[in-house]
Coordinates of C-alpha atoms in Angstrom, one line a residue:
M285 CA 67.7 -30.7 103.9
K286 CA 69.9 -33.5 102.8
T287 CA 73.1 -32.4 101.1
H288 CA 74.1 -34.0 97.8
L289 CA 77.7 -33.8 96.5
K290 CA 78.0 -32.3 93.1
G291 CA 80.2 -33.7 90.4
F292 CA 82.9 -31.0 90.6
K293 CA 83.2 -31.6 94.3
L294 CA 83.8 -35.3 93.8
T295 CA 86.5 -34.5 91.1
S296 CA 88.3 -32.2 93.6
V297 CA 88.3 -35.0 96.2
F298 CA 89.9 -37.5 93.7
I299 CA 92.6 -34.9 92.7
L300 CA 93.5 -34.3 96.4
I301 CA 93.7 -38.1 97.0
A302 CA 96.0 -38.5 94.0
L303 CA 98.3 -35.7 95.1
A304 CA 98.4 -37.2 98.6
S305 CA 99.4 -40.5 97.2
M306 CA 102.3 -39.0 95.2
V307 CA 103.6 -37.1 98.2
F308 CA 103.3 -39.8 100.8
G309 CA 103.5 -42.9 98.6
C310 CA 106.9 -44.0 100.0
T311 CA 106.0 -43.3 103.6
Q312 CA 104.3 -45.9 105.8
E313 CA 101.3 -44.3 107.5
K314 CA 99.7 -45.4 110.7
Y315 CA 96.0 -44.8 111.0
K316 CA 94.0 -44.6 114.2
E317 CA 90.9 -46.8 114.4
S318 CA 89.2 -44.4 116.7
T319 CA 88.5 -40.7 116.2
D320 CA 90.5 -39.5 119.2
E321 CA 92.6 -40.7 122.2
T322 CA 89.5 -41.4 124.4
L323 CA 89.4 -45.0 125.7
N324 CA 86.9 -47.3 124.1
I325 CA 84.5 -49.3 126.3
T326 CA 86.8 -52.4 126.8
E327 CA 89.8 -50.2 127.3
F328 CA 87.9 -48.2 129.9
L329 CA 87.0 -51.4 131.8
R330 CA 90.6 -52.5 131.8
A331 CA 91.7 -49.2 133.1
N332 CA 89.2 -49.5 135.9
E333 CA 89.5 -53.2 136.8
E334 CA 89.2 -52.6 140.5
E335 CA 85.6 -51.5 140.0
Y336 CA 84.5 -53.4 136.8
S337 CA 86.7 -56.5 136.5
L338 CA 83.9 -59.0 136.7
F339 CA 81.9 -57.5 133.8
L340 CA 85.1 -57.3 131.9
E341 CA 85.6 -61.0 132.5
I342 CA 82.1 -61.6 131.2
L343 CA 82.9 -59.7 128.0
E344 CA 86.1 -61.7 127.6
V345 CA 84.5 -65.1 128.3
T346 CA 81.8 -64.4 125.7
D347 CA 84.2 -62.9 123.1
Y348 CA 82.4 -59.6 123.2
A349 CA 85.4 -57.7 124.6
S350 CA 86.9 -57.2 121.1
F351 CA 83.9 -55.7 119.4
M352 CA 83.2 -53.5 122.4
N353 CA 86.8 -52.1 121.7
T354 CA 86.1 -51.2 118.1
Y355 CA 84.8 -47.9 116.7
G356 CA 81.0 -47.6 116.9
T357 CA 78.1 -46.1 118.8
Y358 CA 77.1 -48.0 122.0
T359 CA 75.5 -47.4 125.3
L360 CA 76.6 -49.7 128.1
F361 CA 74.8 -50.1 131.4
L362 CA 77.8 -51.2 133.4
P363 CA 77.3 -53.3 136.6
T364 CA 79.9 -52.8 139.3
N365 CA 81.7 -55.7 140.7
A366 CA 79.3 -55.7 143.7
A367 CA 76.4 -55.8 141.2
I368 CA 77.9 -58.9 139.4
E369 CA 78.6 -60.6 142.8
G370 CA 74.9 -60.0 143.6
F371 CA 73.9 -61.6 140.4
L372 CA 76.2 -64.6 141.0
G373 CA 74.6 -65.1 144.4
D374 CA 71.1 -64.9 143.0
V375 CA 71.8 -67.7 140.5
G376 CA 73.8 -69.8 143.0
A377 CA 77.1 -69.5 141.2
G378 CA 80.5 -69.2 143.0
S379 CA 82.2 -67.6 140.0
I380 CA 81.5 -66.5 136.5
S381 CA 82.9 -69.8 135.2
D382 CA 80.0 -71.5 136.9
V383 CA 77.4 -69.7 134.8
P384 CA 76.5 -71.3 131.4
L385 CA 78.1 -69.5 128.5
E386 CA 74.8 -68.9 126.8
D387 CA 73.4 -67.2 129.9
L388 CA 76.5 -65.0 130.1
Q389 CA 76.0 -64.0 126.4
E390 CA 72.4 -63.1 127.0
L391 CA 73.4 -61.2 130.1
A392 CA 76.1 -59.2 128.4
K393 CA 73.9 -58.3 125.4
L394 CA 71.1 -57.1 127.7
H395 CA 73.4 -54.4 129.1
I396 CA 74.4 -53.0 125.6
L397 CA 72.5 -50.8 123.1
S398 CA 73.7 -50.2 119.6
D399 CA 73.1 -46.5 119.9
V400 CA 74.3 -43.6 122.1
V401 CA 71.6 -42.8 124.6
T402 CA 72.3 -40.3 127.3
T403 CA 70.1 -39.7 130.4
V404 CA 68.7 -36.5 128.7
E405 CA 66.9 -38.9 126.3
F406 CA 65.3 -41.0 129.0
N407 CA 61.5 -40.5 129.1
D408 CA 60.4 -42.4 132.1
G409 CA 59.6 -45.5 130.2
K410 CA 60.9 -47.7 127.4
I411 CA 64.2 -46.7 125.8
A412 CA 63.5 -46.5 122.1
T413 CA 66.5 -48.6 121.1
P414 CA 66.3 -52.3 122.2
S415 CA 69.3 -54.0 123.8
L416 CA 71.5 -56.3 121.7
Q417 CA 69.7 -59.1 123.5
G418 CA 66.4 -58.0 121.9
Q419 CA 64.5 -56.9 125.0
F420 CA 63.8 -53.3 125.8
L421 CA 65.0 -51.5 128.9
I422 CA 62.8 -49.4 131.1
T423 CA 63.8 -46.2 132.7
G424 CA 62.2 -44.6 135.8
A425 CA 63.0 -42.8 139.0
S426 CA 63.3 -43.6 142.7
N427 CA 63.7 -41.6 145.8
I428 CA 65.5 -43.3 148.7
N429 CA 66.3 -41.3 151.9
G430 CA 65.8 -38.1 150.0
E431 CA 68.2 -39.1 147.2
S432 CA 66.7 -39.3 143.7
S433 CA 68.1 -41.7 141.2
I434 CA 67.3 -42.9 137.7
T435 CA 66.4 -46.6 137.6
I436 CA 66.7 -49.2 134.9
N437 CA 64.2 -52.0 134.8
K438 CA 62.6 -50.7 138.0
D439 CA 65.2 -51.8 140.6
S440 CA 68.7 -51.1 139.2
R441 CA 69.9 -47.6 140.0
I442 CA 72.3 -45.5 137.9
I443 CA 75.1 -44.4 140.2
T444 CA 77.3 -42.7 137.6
S445 CA 75.8 -41.5 134.3
N446 CA 76.9 -40.2 130.9
L447 CA 80.6 -41.3 131.0
E448 CA 81.8 -40.6 127.5
V449 CA 84.1 -43.1 125.9
G450 CA 85.5 -43.4 122.4
N451 CA 82.7 -45.6 121.1
G452 CA 79.8 -44.4 123.1
V453 CA 78.6 -43.7 126.6
I454 CA 78.5 -45.6 129.9
H455 CA 76.0 -45.5 132.7
V456 CA 77.2 -47.3 135.9
I457 CA 74.5 -49.3 137.7
D458 CA 74.3 -50.8 141.1
K459 CA 72.5 -54.0 140.2
A460 CA 73.0 -56.3 137.2
L461 CA 70.0 -56.4 134.8
R462 CA 68.2 -59.7 134.4
V463 CA 67.0 -61.2 131.2
A464 CA 63.2 -61.7 131.4
D465 CA 63.0 -65.5 130.9
K466 CA 59.4 -66.1 132.1
T467 CA 56.5 -66.0 129.7
L468 CA 53.6 -63.8 130.3
A469 CA 51.7 -66.8 131.7
E470 CA 54.5 -67.6 134.1
T471 CA 54.9 -63.9 135.0
I472 CA 51.2 -63.6 135.9
D473 CA 51.3 -66.9 137.9
A474 CA 54.3 -65.5 139.9
D475 CA 52.4 -62.5 141.2
P476 CA 50.1 -63.6 144.1
E477 CA 48.1 -60.4 143.6
L478 CA 47.0 -61.7 140.2
S479 CA 45.8 -65.1 141.4
L480 CA 42.2 -64.5 140.4
F481 CA 43.2 -63.1 137.0
A482 CA 45.5 -66.1 136.6
E483 CA 42.6 -68.4 137.2
A484 CA 40.5 -66.6 134.6
V485 CA 43.4 -67.0 132.1
R486 CA 43.5 -70.7 132.7
E487 CA 39.7 -71.3 132.7
T488 CA 39.4 -69.6 129.3
G489 CA 42.3 -71.4 127.7
W490 CA 44.4 -68.3 127.2
Y491 CA 47.1 -69.6 129.4
D492 CA 48.6 -71.7 126.6
V493 CA 48.6 -68.6 124.3
L494 CA 50.4 -66.5 126.9
D495 CA 52.9 -69.3 127.6
Q496 CA 54.2 -69.7 124.0
P497 CA 57.7 -68.6 123.0
V498 CA 58.0 -65.7 120.5
T499 CA 57.7 -66.7 116.8
Y500 CA 57.9 -64.6 113.6
D501 CA 55.7 -65.0 110.5
Q502 CA 56.7 -64.7 106.8
D503 CA 56.6 -60.9 107.1
S504 CA 58.9 -60.9 110.2
I505 CA 56.0 -59.8 112.4
S506 CA 56.5 -61.2 115.9
S507 CA 53.9 -63.0 118.1
H508 CA 54.6 -60.6 121.1
V509 CA 51.5 -59.7 123.1
S510 CA 50.7 -57.2 125.8
V511 CA 48.4 -58.0 128.7
L512 CA 46.3 -55.6 130.8
A513 CA 45.9 -57.5 134.1
Q514 CA 44.0 -56.5 137.2
T515 CA 44.8 -57.4 140.8
N516 CA 42.6 -59.3 143.3
A517 CA 41.9 -56.0 145.0
I518 CA 40.5 -54.5 141.8
F519 CA 38.2 -57.5 141.3
Q520 CA 37.0 -57.3 144.9
E521 CA 36.1 -53.6 144.4
A522 CA 33.8 -54.9 141.6
G523 CA 32.3 -57.5 143.8
L524 CA 34.2 -60.4 142.3
N525 CA 36.0 -62.5 144.8
S526 CA 36.4 -65.9 143.1
I527 CA 36.4 -67.6 139.7
E528 CA 32.8 -68.7 140.5
D529 CA 31.9 -65.0 140.8
L530 CA 33.5 -64.3 137.4
K531 CA 31.7 -67.2 135.7
A532 CA 28.4 -66.1 137.2
R533 CA 28.8 -62.6 135.9
Y534 CA 30.5 -63.1 132.5
S535 CA 30.2 -66.7 131.4
H536 CA 26.8 -66.5 129.6
L537 CA 27.4 -69.8 127.7
D538 CA 28.7 -71.6 130.8
D539 CA 31.7 -72.6 128.7
P540 CA 34.6 -70.2 129.3
T541 CA 36.8 -72.0 126.6
N542 CA 34.3 -71.0 123.9
P543 CA 35.6 -67.9 122.1
E544 CA 32.1 -66.5 122.0
D545 CA 31.6 -66.9 125.8
S546 CA 31.6 -63.6 127.6
L547 CA 34.3 -64.7 130.1
N548 CA 36.5 -65.7 127.3
L549 CA 36.0 -62.3 125.7
F550 CA 36.6 -60.7 129.0
V551 CA 40.1 -62.1 129.0
A552 CA 40.7 -61.8 125.3
Y553 CA 39.8 -58.0 125.5
R554 CA 42.8 -57.6 127.8
I555 CA 45.3 -59.1 125.4
I556 CA 46.8 -56.7 122.8
P557 CA 48.4 -58.6 119.8
E558 CA 51.6 -56.6 119.7
L559 CA 54.5 -55.4 122.0
D560 CA 53.1 -52.2 123.5
Y561 CA 55.0 -50.6 126.4
L562 CA 53.5 -47.5 128.0
A563 CA 55.6 -45.3 125.8
D564 CA 54.0 -47.1 122.7
L565 CA 50.5 -46.8 124.1
A566 CA 51.0 -43.1 124.8
V567 CA 51.3 -42.3 121.1
K568 CA 48.3 -44.5 120.0
S569 CA 44.7 -43.6 119.9
V570 CA 43.3 -47.1 119.5
V571 CA 44.7 -50.7 119.9
L572 CA 43.4 -54.0 118.7
T573 CA 42.6 -56.8 121.1
K574 CA 42.3 -60.5 120.8
A575 CA 38.6 -60.1 121.2
P576 CA 37.4 -60.3 117.5
L577 CA 36.9 -56.8 116.0
E578 CA 37.1 -55.2 119.4
V579 CA 39.4 -52.3 120.3
I580 CA 40.5 -50.2 123.2
S581 CA 40.9 -46.5 122.9
V582 CA 43.9 -44.9 124.6
K583 CA 44.2 -41.3 125.8
L584 CA 47.2 -39.6 127.4
A585 CA 45.9 -37.1 130.0
S586 CA 48.7 -35.3 131.8
D587 CA 50.9 -38.1 133.1
S588 CA 48.1 -40.7 133.0
L589 CA 47.1 -43.3 130.4
L590 CA 43.4 -43.8 130.2
L591 CA 41.6 -46.6 128.4
N592 CA 38.2 -46.2 126.8
E593 CA 37.6 -42.6 128.0
E594 CA 35.1 -41.1 125.6
T595 CA 32.3 -38.6 125.3
F596 CA 29.3 -39.8 123.3
N597 CA 26.2 -37.7 122.6
G598 CA 27.4 -35.2 125.2
I599 CA 27.8 -37.9 127.9
F600 CA 31.2 -38.3 129.4
E601 CA 32.4 -41.9 130.0
P602 CA 35.4 -42.0 132.4
G603 CA 38.3 -44.2 131.4
V604 CA 40.2 -46.9 133.2
Q605 CA 43.7 -45.8 134.3
I606 CA 46.8 -47.9 133.8
N607 CA 48.9 -48.2 136.9
R608 CA 52.2 -46.8 135.6
A609 CA 54.2 -47.7 138.7
Q610 CA 53.4 -51.4 138.4
S611 CA 53.3 -51.7 134.6
D612 CA 56.0 -52.2 131.9
I613 CA 56.9 -55.7 133.2
T614 CA 58.9 -57.4 130.5
A615 CA 58.3 -61.1 129.8
S616 CA 60.0 -63.3 127.3
N617 CA 57.0 -63.1 125.0
G618 CA 55.6 -59.7 125.7
V619 CA 54.9 -57.0 128.4
L620 CA 52.5 -56.9 131.4
H621 CA 50.5 -53.9 132.5
Y622 CA 48.2 -53.4 135.5
V623 CA 44.9 -51.5 135.4
N624 CA 43.2 -49.7 138.3
D625 CA 39.6 -50.7 137.5
N626 CA 37.5 -53.6 136.3
F627 CA 36.2 -53.1 132.7
F628 CA 34.5 -55.0 129.9
I629 CA 34.2 -54.6 126.2
K630 CA 32.8 -51.2 125.2
K631 CA 30.9 -50.8 121.9
R632 CA 33.0 -48.6 119.7
F633 CA 31.9 -45.8 117.4
P634 CA 33.9 -44.3 114.5
A635 CA 36.6 -42.1 115.9
P636 CA 39.2 -39.9 114.2
V637 CA 42.6 -41.2 113.4
Y638 CA 45.4 -38.8 112.7
F639 CA 48.1 -40.8 110.9
D640 CA 51.5 -39.1 111.2
V641 CA 53.2 -41.0 108.3
A642 CA 56.6 -40.0 109.6
D643 CA 56.0 -41.9 112.8
Q644 CA 57.2 -45.2 111.6
P645 CA 58.6 -47.7 114.2
E646 CA 62.0 -47.8 112.5
Y647 CA 62.4 -44.1 112.5
R648 CA 61.2 -43.9 116.1
Q649 CA 64.0 -46.2 117.1
L650 CA 66.6 -43.7 115.7
S651 CA 66.6 -41.8 119.0
A652 CA 69.3 -39.4 117.8
V653 CA 67.2 -38.4 114.8
F654 CA 63.5 -38.9 115.6
R655 CA 61.9 -35.5 116.2
K656 CA 65.3 -33.9 116.8
P657 CA 65.2 -30.7 114.7
G658 CA 67.7 -30.6 111.9
N659 CA 68.1 -34.3 111.4
Y660 CA 67.6 -36.5 108.4
A661 CA 67.5 -40.2 107.9
E662 CA 66.5 -42.5 105.1
L663 CA 65.6 -46.2 105.0
A664 CA 65.2 -48.7 102.2
R665 CA 62.1 -50.7 101.6
S666 CA 63.6 -53.8 103.2
E667 CA 64.2 -51.8 106.4
L668 CA 60.6 -50.6 106.9
S669 CA 58.0 -53.0 108.3
E670 CA 54.9 -50.9 107.7
V671 CA 55.7 -49.2 104.3
T672 CA 56.2 -50.8 100.9
W673 CA 56.3 -49.7 97.3
E674 CA 56.7 -50.7 93.7
G675 CA 59.5 -49.2 91.7
N676 CA 63.2 -48.6 91.9
E677 CA 65.0 -50.9 94.5
A678 CA 67.5 -48.2 95.2
F679 CA 64.9 -45.8 96.4
K680 CA 64.8 -44.9 100.0
M681 CA 62.1 -43.1 102.0
G682 CA 63.4 -40.1 104.0
Y683 CA 62.5 -38.9 107.4
L684 CA 63.1 -35.2 108.0
A685 CA 62.9 -33.4 111.4
A686 CA 63.0 -29.9 109.9
A687 CA 65.0 -26.9 111.1
T688 CA 66.6 -24.5 108.6
G689 CA 66.4 -23.6 104.9
D690 CA 63.4 -25.4 103.4
G691 CA 63.2 -27.0 106.8
A692 CA 62.3 -23.6 108.4
Q693 CA 58.9 -24.0 106.8
L694 CA 58.8 -27.8 107.0
S695 CA 59.2 -27.4 110.8
Q696 CA 55.6 -26.0 110.8
A697 CA 54.4 -29.6 110.2
W698 CA 52.6 -31.5 112.9
H699 CA 55.3 -32.8 115.3
G700 CA 57.8 -30.8 113.2
D701 CA 58.6 -33.7 110.9
V702 CA 57.6 -35.1 107.5
V703 CA 58.2 -38.0 105.2
E704 CA 60.3 -37.1 102.2
L705 CA 59.8 -38.9 99.0
L706 CA 62.4 -38.4 96.3
R707 CA 61.3 -38.8 92.7
H708 CA 57.8 -40.0 93.6
R709 CA 56.9 -40.7 90.0
T710 CA 56.0 -43.4 87.6
G711 CA 58.9 -45.7 86.8
V712 CA 60.9 -44.7 89.8
I713 CA 58.7 -45.0 92.9
N714 CA 54.9 -45.4 92.7
N715 CA 52.2 -47.3 94.6
L716 CA 53.7 -46.2 98.0
A717 CA 51.6 -48.1 100.5
F718 CA 51.4 -47.3 104.3
T719 CA 49.9 -49.6 106.9
T720 CA 47.5 -47.4 108.9
P721 CA 47.0 -47.3 112.7
V722 CA 43.9 -49.1 113.9
I723 CA 40.7 -47.6 112.5
I724 CA 37.3 -48.4 113.9
K725 CA 34.8 -49.6 111.3
G726 CA 32.6 -46.9 109.9
R727 CA 32.4 -44.1 107.3
Y728 CA 35.3 -41.7 107.0
K729 CA 36.6 -38.7 105.0
I730 CA 40.3 -39.0 104.1
W731 CA 42.4 -35.9 104.0
V732 CA 46.0 -35.9 102.8
S733 CA 48.1 -33.0 104.1
Y734 CA 51.5 -32.0 102.6
R735 CA 54.0 -29.2 102.2
Q736 CA 53.8 -27.8 98.7
N737 CA 56.8 -28.2 96.3
A738 CA 56.8 -27.0 92.7
R739 CA 58.9 -29.9 91.6
A740 CA 56.8 -32.6 93.3
S741 CA 54.3 -34.9 91.6
S742 CA 51.3 -33.0 90.3
S743 CA 49.0 -36.0 90.1
V744 CA 48.8 -38.6 92.9
R745 CA 45.9 -41.1 93.2
V746 CA 44.9 -42.3 96.7
L747 CA 43.8 -45.9 97.2
F748 CA 42.3 -47.3 100.4
N749 CA 42.6 -51.1 100.6
G750 CA 43.3 -51.1 96.9
E751 CA 40.2 -49.1 96.0
A752 CA 40.8 -45.8 94.2
L753 CA 39.4 -42.6 95.7
P754 CA 37.8 -40.0 93.4
R755 CA 40.1 -37.0 93.9
L756 CA 43.7 -36.7 92.9
I757 CA 46.3 -34.9 95.0
N758 CA 48.5 -32.2 93.4
F759 CA 51.6 -31.9 95.6
T760 CA 52.6 -28.7 93.7
E761 CA 49.4 -26.9 94.7
Y762 CA 49.7 -24.1 97.2
G763 CA 47.3 -23.8 100.1
N764 CA 44.6 -21.1 99.9
T765 CA 44.9 -18.5 102.6
E766 CA 42.1 -16.1 101.4
L767 CA 38.9 -18.1 101.2
P768 CA 36.8 -18.6 104.4
E769 CA 37.5 -22.0 105.9
R770 CA 34.0 -23.4 105.4
V771 CA 34.0 -22.3 101.7
L772 CA 37.4 -23.9 101.2
E773 CA 36.1 -27.1 102.8
S774 CA 33.2 -27.2 100.4
Q775 CA 35.7 -27.3 97.6
G776 CA 37.6 -30.2 99.1
Y777 CA 40.4 -28.3 100.7
K778 CA 41.3 -27.0 104.2
R779 CA 44.0 -25.5 106.3
H780 CA 45.0 -28.3 108.7
L781 CA 47.6 -26.4 110.8
S782 CA 47.1 -23.9 113.6
V783 CA 48.9 -21.3 111.5
T784 CA 47.8 -19.9 108.1
T785 CA 50.4 -20.6 105.5
S786 CA 50.2 -21.2 101.7
R787 CA 53.2 -23.6 101.9
F788 CA 51.0 -26.3 103.4
N789 CA 47.9 -27.7 101.9
S790 CA 45.3 -30.4 102.8
R791 CA 43.2 -32.1 100.1
L792 CA 40.1 -34.3 100.6
A793 CA 40.8 -37.5 98.7
G794 CA 37.3 -39.0 99.2
I795 CA 35.0 -40.9 101.5
V796 CA 35.5 -44.6 102.4
E797 CA 33.6 -47.2 104.3
V798 CA 36.0 -49.0 106.7
P799 CA 34.5 -52.5 106.8
T800 CA 36.3 -53.9 109.8
T801 CA 38.0 -52.5 112.8
G802 CA 41.7 -52.9 112.4
R803 CA 44.7 -51.8 110.4
H804 CA 44.3 -51.1 106.7
T805 CA 46.4 -50.0 103.7
I806 CA 46.5 -46.5 102.2
T807 CA 48.4 -46.1 98.9
L808 CA 49.7 -43.0 97.2
E809 CA 50.2 -43.8 93.5
S810 CA 52.0 -41.2 91.4
L811 CA 50.6 -40.7 87.9
A812 CA 52.9 -37.9 86.8
Y813 CA 56.5 -36.9 86.5
A814 CA 58.2 -35.4 89.5
G815 CA 61.6 -33.7 89.5
G816 CA 61.8 -33.1 93.3
Q817 CA 60.7 -34.1 96.7
S818 CA 57.2 -34.7 98.0
W819 CA 56.7 -33.9 101.7
I820 CA 53.8 -35.6 103.4
D821 CA 52.7 -34.4 106.9
V822 CA 49.6 -36.3 108.0
I823 CA 46.8 -38.4 106.6
E824 CA 43.5 -37.9 108.5
F825 CA 40.6 -40.3 108.8
R826 CA 37.7 -38.3 110.2
P827 CA 34.2 -39.7 110.7
V828 CA 31.8 -38.2 108.1
D829 CA 29.6 -36.7 110.8
M830 CA 32.6 -35.0 112.6
D831 CA 33.7 -31.4 112.1
Q832 CA 36.3 -31.7 109.4
L833 CA 38.2 -28.5 110.3
Y834 CA 38.7 -28.8 114.0
P835 CA 40.7 -29.8 115.8
K836 CA 43.6 -28.5 113.8
F837 CA 47.2 -29.6 114.3
E838 CA 49.6 -27.6 116.3
A839 CA 52.2 -26.2 113.9
G840 CA 55.6 -27.6 114.9
G841 CA 54.1 -29.1 118.0
D842 CA 52.4 -32.3 119.2
G843 CA 49.0 -30.9 120.2
L844 CA 45.5 -30.5 118.8
I845 CA 44.0 -27.1 118.6
Y846 CA 40.2 -26.9 119.1
E847 CA 38.0 -24.0 117.9

């Protein structure tokens, strides 16, 4: 758990500082700006100019050399001189001075992350921390002549990895990374294998949408989109060889620009209104699309991502596989994926949503903390995009990946992490509101699961889209380990984990009618005093006609346990 300094400890520190000032007050001290004698990034480049002088020149020209020589935590993907020479040749420049300064600044920032990320943390996909340029980098693997290498953005190979420096880590790469400066529309146009898909995008009017630069609304939500494209070969397998074939099959109004026309919906259903790399899709069960009120379900099966794979009324409906090797193509306004089959809108039925409230995008970006046992982080309201609250401005919401002490039991939570709320009480922090994942319209039971704490709030009201649910949550209440599970369920409780423990409890807050498919708001309003932390594990939305006990959540793991 997080350690808080007591008053007597602070007093001791002040006394030591005062004594040190008396003893050394007449002596001029020299303080090191770094923690040891290890070279910082810029110093490392200067010490190895024969290999990296050109990237050093870029840092100096852009005035980035100085901040890359200060104390901090950075990851640098360092192009060799040969890699920079290749870049200069590609852009038709004879030297670095021939490249516009703005282009050099964007190039330099693309190679730097403001976090230390070693190859151990690469997951064959998007690196959680974006580059300083703003675009994400993609890791992968290649095998050339029997030699395996880690790749960055698909075609740049790491030739030396995990070089520790005073302010971070360096990975040397054999090809300079390139800023994605084409829009999604331009990226689709540039691939001849997508020529029929590109025609459909133009015919329906979606080209202009996919050609827009990124903007941000009043809530700092970006206009990034993700596109699920299919090649000419995939269309041909479905008997679609031309835009006329597409119109004949899908354009039921003979007006593809009409938002209600089936061909327009065919394209809109392939556009996801957020930035979703494969790594993002892998942790989602459902995503919204630009087709009104229509969603796509996502399932991770082994190493495959499947879209719309479901079993309804005992009938299995195979999904559409995303082509992982081709996908994760970054564009200036989003990301492009490829699918292996033709597909159309599928009518959706209510499906369970297991909302791990600790899985917030800002916590996920803390790669050294997120789901790393024994780590703690806390963020203020202004730092969280999908959580807000009324109350004390100084309050911060904690993220805890549990390990020892109280954490030894907290580590039994699903994924081994929880949200920690300090002083969740009236007058300090109340009306804590979370934005939910996408929920398909329908009727659901809402369960709130937590780790018991005797000092937590004993009376918490749950509101869905502002409407109060009938049952209050008592975060001080232990879980019942004696009653049969079905009897416990009839009383509005259950054991949600794969282990039987009284320290975790799950309470039915009520039944709601979700009116529209999309993301909604669930609020936890404290009505009582709390002298300690509240630890929330998961909030479940289960269709009313679904088994409410199974699947359970794997204690300390990522899986679901079926009866």
